[in-house]
Amino acid sequence: MSKGYAVFCDADRHFYDAPHRVASNADAPGERYPAARREVPEGWQRHESGDWLAFRPVRAQLPDQGWKIHVSARLENAERVLDTVWDYCVPRSIAFKFVPSRYLLHNRNAKYADRAASGKFVTVYPADDAECHRVAADLDSLLRGETGPYILSDLRWADGPVHVRYGGFTERNCHDEHGTSVPAITGPDGKLVPDHRGPAFRVPEWLELPEFLRPHEAARTATTVTDLPYRIERALHFSNGGGVYEGVDERTGERVVLKEARPHAGLAADGADAVTRLARERSALERLSGVAQTPEVRDAFTLGEHHFLVLEHIGGKPLNTFFARRHPLIDPDPAPEALAAYTDWALRVHALVEEAVTAVHARGIAFNDLHLFNIMVSEDESSVVLLDFEAAADAGEMRRQSIANPGFVAPADRRGTAVDRYALACLRIALFLPLTSLLAVDRAKAADLARIAAEHFPVPPGFLETAVEEILHGGADDASGTHPGTAPGTRTRPRPAADPYDLSAARDYLPVRPGDWPLSRDSMAAAIRASATPGREDRYFPGDIAQFASPLGGASFGYGAAGVLHALAETGAGDCPEAEDWLLRRTKEPPPVSPLGFYDGLAGIAWLLHRAGHPAHALELADRCTAQDWGAMGHDLHSGLAGLGLALDALGAATGEPGPTEAALRCARLLSARYVGDPAPGTDRKAGLLYGETGPALFFVRLHERTGDPALLDWAAAALRRDLKRCVTGAGGTLQVDEGWRTMPYLGAGSVGIGMVLDDYLEHRADEAFDAARRQIVRAAQAKFYAQPGLFRGAAGMVLHLARTTAGGPGTTGADLARQIDALSWSALPYQGRLAFPGEQMMRLSMDLNTGTAGCLLALGSALHDGARPALPFLPAPRRAPEPVPTGDRTGNTHP
């Protein structure tokens, strides 16, 4: 799970939205600090962007980059710290910005916040090094005694809340070594280079540290681990609150785990910092000493300001890792024996976990953070141990959950041990279908998930029904209806045996099945239109959090309005003039730092607007793209030269204008240099359609079709071979991209995207190795279960590939495709009575092409639409007659 998604869930219960959009009023957590409500000082200007509110003297002339000052603060002293900085900077005409509300500051310092940005509450912009020295020293004196989180990316001034780092003052971007657009500063040669903002202090290699900062650098390096009796061997995990490390007690040779806590950082929902939570964990585990299912405390110490808890090392693997080993639905057609064996295993594991939770409750402790990653299963699978007790509390305190995995978030009415019983109920379902993060959008989905699990696994009666009852209606501890959590160790009151929860009622959970085309098309299109926010400037249709990562995120092809308009038009769902008008207005004067790429920037928007009947505007955007320096652009389809070249070539061919065509050929020349000789070490870091070498291969194939140049096919073949070298053959003969710690079959960064371009290449030139590879890739698209529904990272991409592939053979029949379409419904949710799909991480709905409903709409259309089959840009429908897809009924079975 990408922890960054959680903070985008608070502003809207259905969709991801920017944290700063949380309502700001006297009763809301977004209430602003008084300084944020002050009148703008005379001669100053005010500007708000995202989480920041900036104040700058109108006549101030600031450099583009330099040494800047950050001031950190706690929730308790933030208002006082901010007033001090304001009163210092305004009379001296020093520009500054700050996080304007307690809610946003809490998010910035939360447990899974960006470690590089954590602690940054106020930023002050000195005019030069001398002013930086003076201002930092003054603020350190004025704020003496105030405390705040240590800012990992900065150099701390003395021991207070003032920090310093070198970086950009103005918003500029360039591409890093991966081709990703990142903040930039100017190097000594005048070219833009990445402004590194990782969780470590770093000075540009050409820059010498000023003399006034050297004492603070020396103080920073003074604390070391050399005197500890523990040898740290590897880091297991990092969060904003600190790290978790595996090591050895050199006095005894025992393997241990060391948990680190940074003061004032890593805040939980109740405001507790990492140090407070580490103390809670120590207290809980000491009360649980001797319980076989919990680790023992070995030691505790403080190093510098960081607190450490040393725990017994527990062997085994987290429960979530056993899915890849055991789950039968990773196969296209699992045998009944495999389903039965897995069911027996899941029931046994759940019983072990329930026994462990009961043992914890018997000691008067509520665990409060049970989920698949916090359950360690022994290698022989005979026992379990619960990990991470930092959220644990005395059951009698009746605390609400303050830290939670998205798939196990208890409702607000569950407190004390009732939180754990809710998690145990979620675990009953998640062991069969790990999709319980959908309950954050609609808890009624629990019954639908349980129904699907019961149809595929021989689960004994009552097991899943009990889970649904607890999730939807649980809370009472005994027959008298006691408030949840009042008695440690008690069990949820079961439903009477004569009145079991009826899972069959969940068959009508969805307004329409995805396979019921065109009803499903009309329903998805209606959901997309119902979600529109035409009054907003940042987006028209809600989608992924990438909408908020760049100036054009909400307009882009991958995550914004352009891609949604494409899906609607391709599937015959009708146009959306209001969204087109919004897109035209939004891109009339694009911000100067706008990305150029196809899926994240101007190229994709230009391509879409031309197809929508706005050629003049499209060519204006193309001109903006060609006027930029491409030297630092990546090679990929998503945001690099391949996508840019495809869009320009298509615009040139469609309009007859020579400029875009010439620019496309320039892209080809820049890309072709990559495929002469062997690749340089470290250049092939990513694979697949969006980010790997397959994107350039697609560009070369399409350009070959227009020009007839055979060299383009040579380059395409070289690019495809590089991506295939990143693939491995797995169980069942599937070919998937090897990412080192996992293998990926998906359309965007996995093998299926490679397979799509292999199909198109083989239309022009035979290649036995390519043909064999694409057939293995077809096998990778046939699993019954994928963790997400999205087009580029989920089941919808498999539907699109199987509907399009020319490979033929097993796995490509209409019945195979129907099975995948039915499985797509497992993640579906209703939105205002219409069919919709969740986005990345499954915590909110999405309407965009890359991650959400528009992508699912396009994929289903590619398989089910009459007439011309919908397709992704530059990946047209195959030159073959599609095999009829059997329609699905509400049991999940198929019939011709």
Tab-separated table of C-alpha atoms in Angstrom, residues 89-277:
chain	number	residue	atom	x	y	z
A	89	CYS	CA	9.563	38.670	8.916
A	90	VAL	CA	6.915	41.276	8.114
A	91	PRO	CA	8.714	44.357	9.522
A	92	ARG	CA	11.913	43.236	7.769
A	93	SER	CA	10.218	42.542	4.391
A	94	ILE	CA	11.364	38.906	4.334
A	95	ALA	CA	9.187	36.556	2.240
A	96	PHE	CA	7.769	33.462	3.927
A	97	LYS	CA	5.049	30.839	3.661
A	98	PHE	CA	3.399	28.496	6.146
A	99	VAL	CA	0.977	25.617	6.567
A	100	PRO	CA	-2.226	27.476	7.459
A	101	SER	CA	-4.169	25.001	9.629
A	102	ARG	CA	-3.792	22.498	12.421
A	103	TYR	CA	-5.321	19.791	10.239
A	104	LEU	CA	-2.741	20.268	7.478
A	105	LEU	CA	0.125	20.395	9.962
A	106	HIS	CA	-1.113	17.155	11.499
A	107	ASN	CA	-1.128	15.535	8.060
A	108	ARG	CA	2.366	16.799	7.322
A	109	ASN	CA	3.673	15.198	10.524
A	110	ALA	CA	1.539	12.033	10.427
A	111	LYS	CA	2.992	8.545	10.641
A	112	TYR	CA	2.903	7.894	6.909
A	113	ALA	CA	3.488	11.433	5.685
A	114	ASP	CA	6.298	12.187	3.258
A	115	ARG	CA	9.450	11.841	5.353
A	116	ALA	CA	11.267	14.479	3.305
A	117	ALA	CA	8.557	17.104	3.885
A	118	SER	CA	7.696	16.228	7.468
A	119	GLY	CA	8.129	18.964	10.032
A	120	LYS	CA	8.187	21.840	7.535
A	121	PHE	CA	5.722	24.309	9.020
A	122	VAL	CA	7.155	27.693	7.966
A	123	THR	CA	9.553	28.417	5.095
A	124	VAL	CA	11.537	31.672	5.098
A	125	TYR	CA	13.287	32.946	1.953
A	126	PRO	CA	16.448	34.989	2.683
A	127	ALA	CA	17.786	37.178	-0.118
A	128	ASP	CA	21.345	35.807	0.163
A	129	ASP	CA	23.699	33.773	2.355
A	130	ALA	CA	24.403	36.646	4.718
A	131	GLU	CA	20.716	37.210	5.351
A	132	CYS	CA	20.192	33.474	5.826
A	133	HIS	CA	22.866	33.502	8.549
A	134	ARG	CA	21.304	36.490	10.286
A	135	VAL	CA	17.681	35.313	10.042
A	136	ALA	CA	18.428	31.774	11.176
A	137	ALA	CA	20.340	33.012	14.201
A	138	ASP	CA	17.627	35.530	15.079
A	139	LEU	CA	14.799	33.025	14.776
A	140	ASP	CA	16.734	30.476	16.802
A	141	SER	CA	17.060	33.068	19.581
A	142	LEU	CA	13.404	34.123	19.388
A	143	LEU	CA	12.161	30.518	19.368
A	144	ARG	CA	14.458	29.216	22.092
A	145	GLY	CA	12.598	26.653	24.168
A	146	GLU	CA	10.127	25.796	21.391
A	147	THR	CA	10.224	22.255	20.027
A	148	GLY	CA	9.223	20.621	16.792
A	149	PRO	CA	10.002	17.572	14.651
A	150	TYR	CA	13.503	17.228	13.315
A	151	ILE	CA	13.385	17.915	9.547
A	152	LEU	CA	15.216	15.027	7.916
A	153	SER	CA	16.002	16.839	4.659
A	154	ASP	CA	17.586	19.820	6.447
A	155	LEU	CA	20.499	20.809	8.645
A	156	ARG	CA	19.274	21.659	12.122
A	157	TRP	CA	20.357	24.973	13.623
A	158	ALA	CA	21.536	24.229	17.178
A	159	ASP	CA	18.883	22.178	18.997
A	160	GLY	CA	15.751	24.236	18.305
A	161	PRO	CA	13.051	24.188	15.579
A	162	VAL	CA	15.075	26.162	12.972
A	163	HIS	CA	16.504	24.208	10.009
A	164	VAL	CA	18.332	25.133	6.788
A	165	ARG	CA	18.681	23.559	3.347
A	166	TYR	CA	19.743	24.633	-0.126
A	167	GLY	CA	17.055	24.481	-2.798
A	168	GLY	CA	14.783	26.206	-5.244
A	169	PHE	CA	12.792	29.324	-4.361
A	170	THR	CA	10.756	29.401	-7.573
A	171	GLU	CA	8.799	26.573	-9.166
A	172	ARG	CA	10.895	24.967	-11.895
A	173	ASN	CA	11.000	21.383	-13.122
A	174	CYS	CA	13.288	19.039	-15.005
A	175	HIS	CA	13.473	15.279	-15.562
A	176	ASP	CA	15.533	13.028	-13.313
A	177	GLU	CA	17.475	9.945	-14.396
A	178	HIS	CA	14.229	7.965	-14.521
A	179	GLY	CA	12.547	10.480	-16.796
A	180	THR	CA	10.248	11.696	-14.022
A	181	SER	CA	9.434	15.401	-13.767
A	182	VAL	CA	10.894	16.706	-10.487
A	183	PRO	CA	11.601	20.114	-8.876
A	184	ALA	CA	14.753	21.690	-10.275
A	185	ILE	CA	17.589	24.079	-9.503
A	186	THR	CA	20.211	25.503	-11.861
A	187	GLY	CA	23.571	23.751	-11.992
A	188	PRO	CA	26.924	25.494	-12.480
A	189	ASP	CA	26.604	25.103	-16.271
A	190	GLY	CA	23.265	26.937	-16.309
A	191	LYS	CA	21.204	23.790	-16.937
A	192	LEU	CA	18.377	22.622	-14.722
A	193	VAL	CA	19.159	19.651	-12.487
A	194	PRO	CA	17.001	17.852	-9.896
A	195	ASP	CA	16.522	19.618	-6.564
A	196	HIS	CA	16.890	16.513	-4.422
A	197	ARG	CA	14.362	16.524	-1.583
A	198	GLY	CA	14.841	13.145	0.026
A	199	PRO	CA	14.780	12.393	3.766
A	200	ALA	CA	18.478	13.242	4.224
A	201	PHE	CA	20.480	16.460	4.261
A	202	ARG	CA	22.238	16.879	0.930
A	203	VAL	CA	24.286	19.752	-0.500
A	204	PRO	CA	24.616	20.052	-4.309
A	205	GLU	CA	27.970	18.583	-5.305
A	206	TRP	CA	29.216	21.851	-6.810
A	207	LEU	CA	28.373	23.890	-3.703
A	208	GLU	CA	30.548	24.423	-0.649
A	209	LEU	CA	28.824	24.493	2.724
A	210	PRO	CA	28.928	28.049	4.127
A	211	GLU	CA	31.188	28.552	7.116
A	212	PHE	CA	28.279	29.546	9.376
A	213	LEU	CA	26.683	26.134	8.876
A	214	ARG	CA	29.750	23.994	9.599
A	215	PRO	CA	29.269	23.828	13.415
A	216	HIS	CA	25.730	22.605	12.903
A	217	GLU	CA	26.906	19.951	10.447
A	218	ALA	CA	29.466	18.775	12.997
A	219	ALA	CA	26.776	18.543	15.673
A	220	ARG	CA	24.593	16.543	13.302
A	221	THR	CA	27.218	13.848	12.785
A	222	ALA	CA	28.285	13.634	16.437
A	223	THR	CA	25.684	11.017	17.416
A	224	THR	CA	26.536	7.504	16.171
A	225	VAL	CA	25.519	3.908	16.874
A	226	THR	CA	29.071	2.675	17.403
A	227	ASP	CA	28.742	2.417	21.177
A	228	LEU	CA	25.512	0.428	21.129
A	229	PRO	CA	25.605	-3.224	22.171
A	230	TYR	CA	23.530	-3.991	19.064
A	231	ARG	CA	24.739	-4.563	15.520
A	232	ILE	CA	22.102	-3.265	13.097
A	233	GLU	CA	22.115	-5.417	9.974
A	234	ARG	CA	19.247	-4.125	7.864
A	235	ALA	CA	16.284	-1.792	7.829
A	236	LEU	CA	12.911	-3.525	7.683
A	237	HIS	CA	10.646	-0.515	7.388
A	238	PHE	CA	10.576	3.272	7.522
A	239	SER	CA	7.799	5.645	8.418
A	240	ASN	CA	7.755	9.285	9.364
A	241	GLY	CA	7.904	8.178	12.987
A	242	GLY	CA	11.189	6.307	12.590
A	243	GLY	CA	12.626	3.031	11.382
A	244	VAL	CA	12.391	-0.644	12.236
A	245	TYR	CA	15.680	-2.546	12.082
A	246	GLU	CA	16.824	-6.120	12.375
A	247	GLY	CA	20.018	-6.741	14.290
A	248	VAL	CA	21.968	-8.803	16.764
A	249	ASP	CA	22.630	-8.319	20.467
A	250	GLU	CA	26.412	-8.617	20.404
A	251	ARG	CA	26.467	-9.551	24.089
A	252	THR	CA	24.341	-12.673	23.642
A	253	GLY	CA	24.191	-13.309	19.888
A	254	GLU	CA	20.394	-13.141	19.987
A	255	ARG	CA	18.609	-11.748	16.933
A	256	VAL	CA	16.491	-8.728	17.838
A	257	VAL	CA	14.306	-6.052	16.277
A	258	LEU	CA	14.911	-2.405	17.137
A	259	LYS	CA	12.023	0.032	16.773
A	260	GLU	CA	12.933	3.715	16.534
A	261	ALA	CA	10.713	6.674	17.476
A	262	ARG	CA	11.351	10.297	16.507
A	263	PRO	CA	9.983	12.897	18.935
A	264	HIS	CA	7.080	15.084	17.719
A	265	ALA	CA	6.823	13.130	14.440
A	266	GLY	CA	4.750	10.252	13.127
A	267	LEU	CA	1.483	11.489	14.615
A	268	ALA	CA	-1.476	9.146	14.958
A	269	ALA	CA	-5.102	10.232	14.624
A	270	ASP	CA	-5.230	11.084	18.334
A	271	GLY	CA	-2.146	13.311	18.029
A	272	ALA	CA	0.210	10.878	19.764
A	273	ASP	CA	3.735	11.091	18.368
A	274	ALA	CA	6.054	8.154	17.712
A	275	VAL	CA	7.689	8.379	21.142
A	276	THR	CA	4.319	8.257	22.904
A	277	ARG	CA	3.233	5.289	20.833
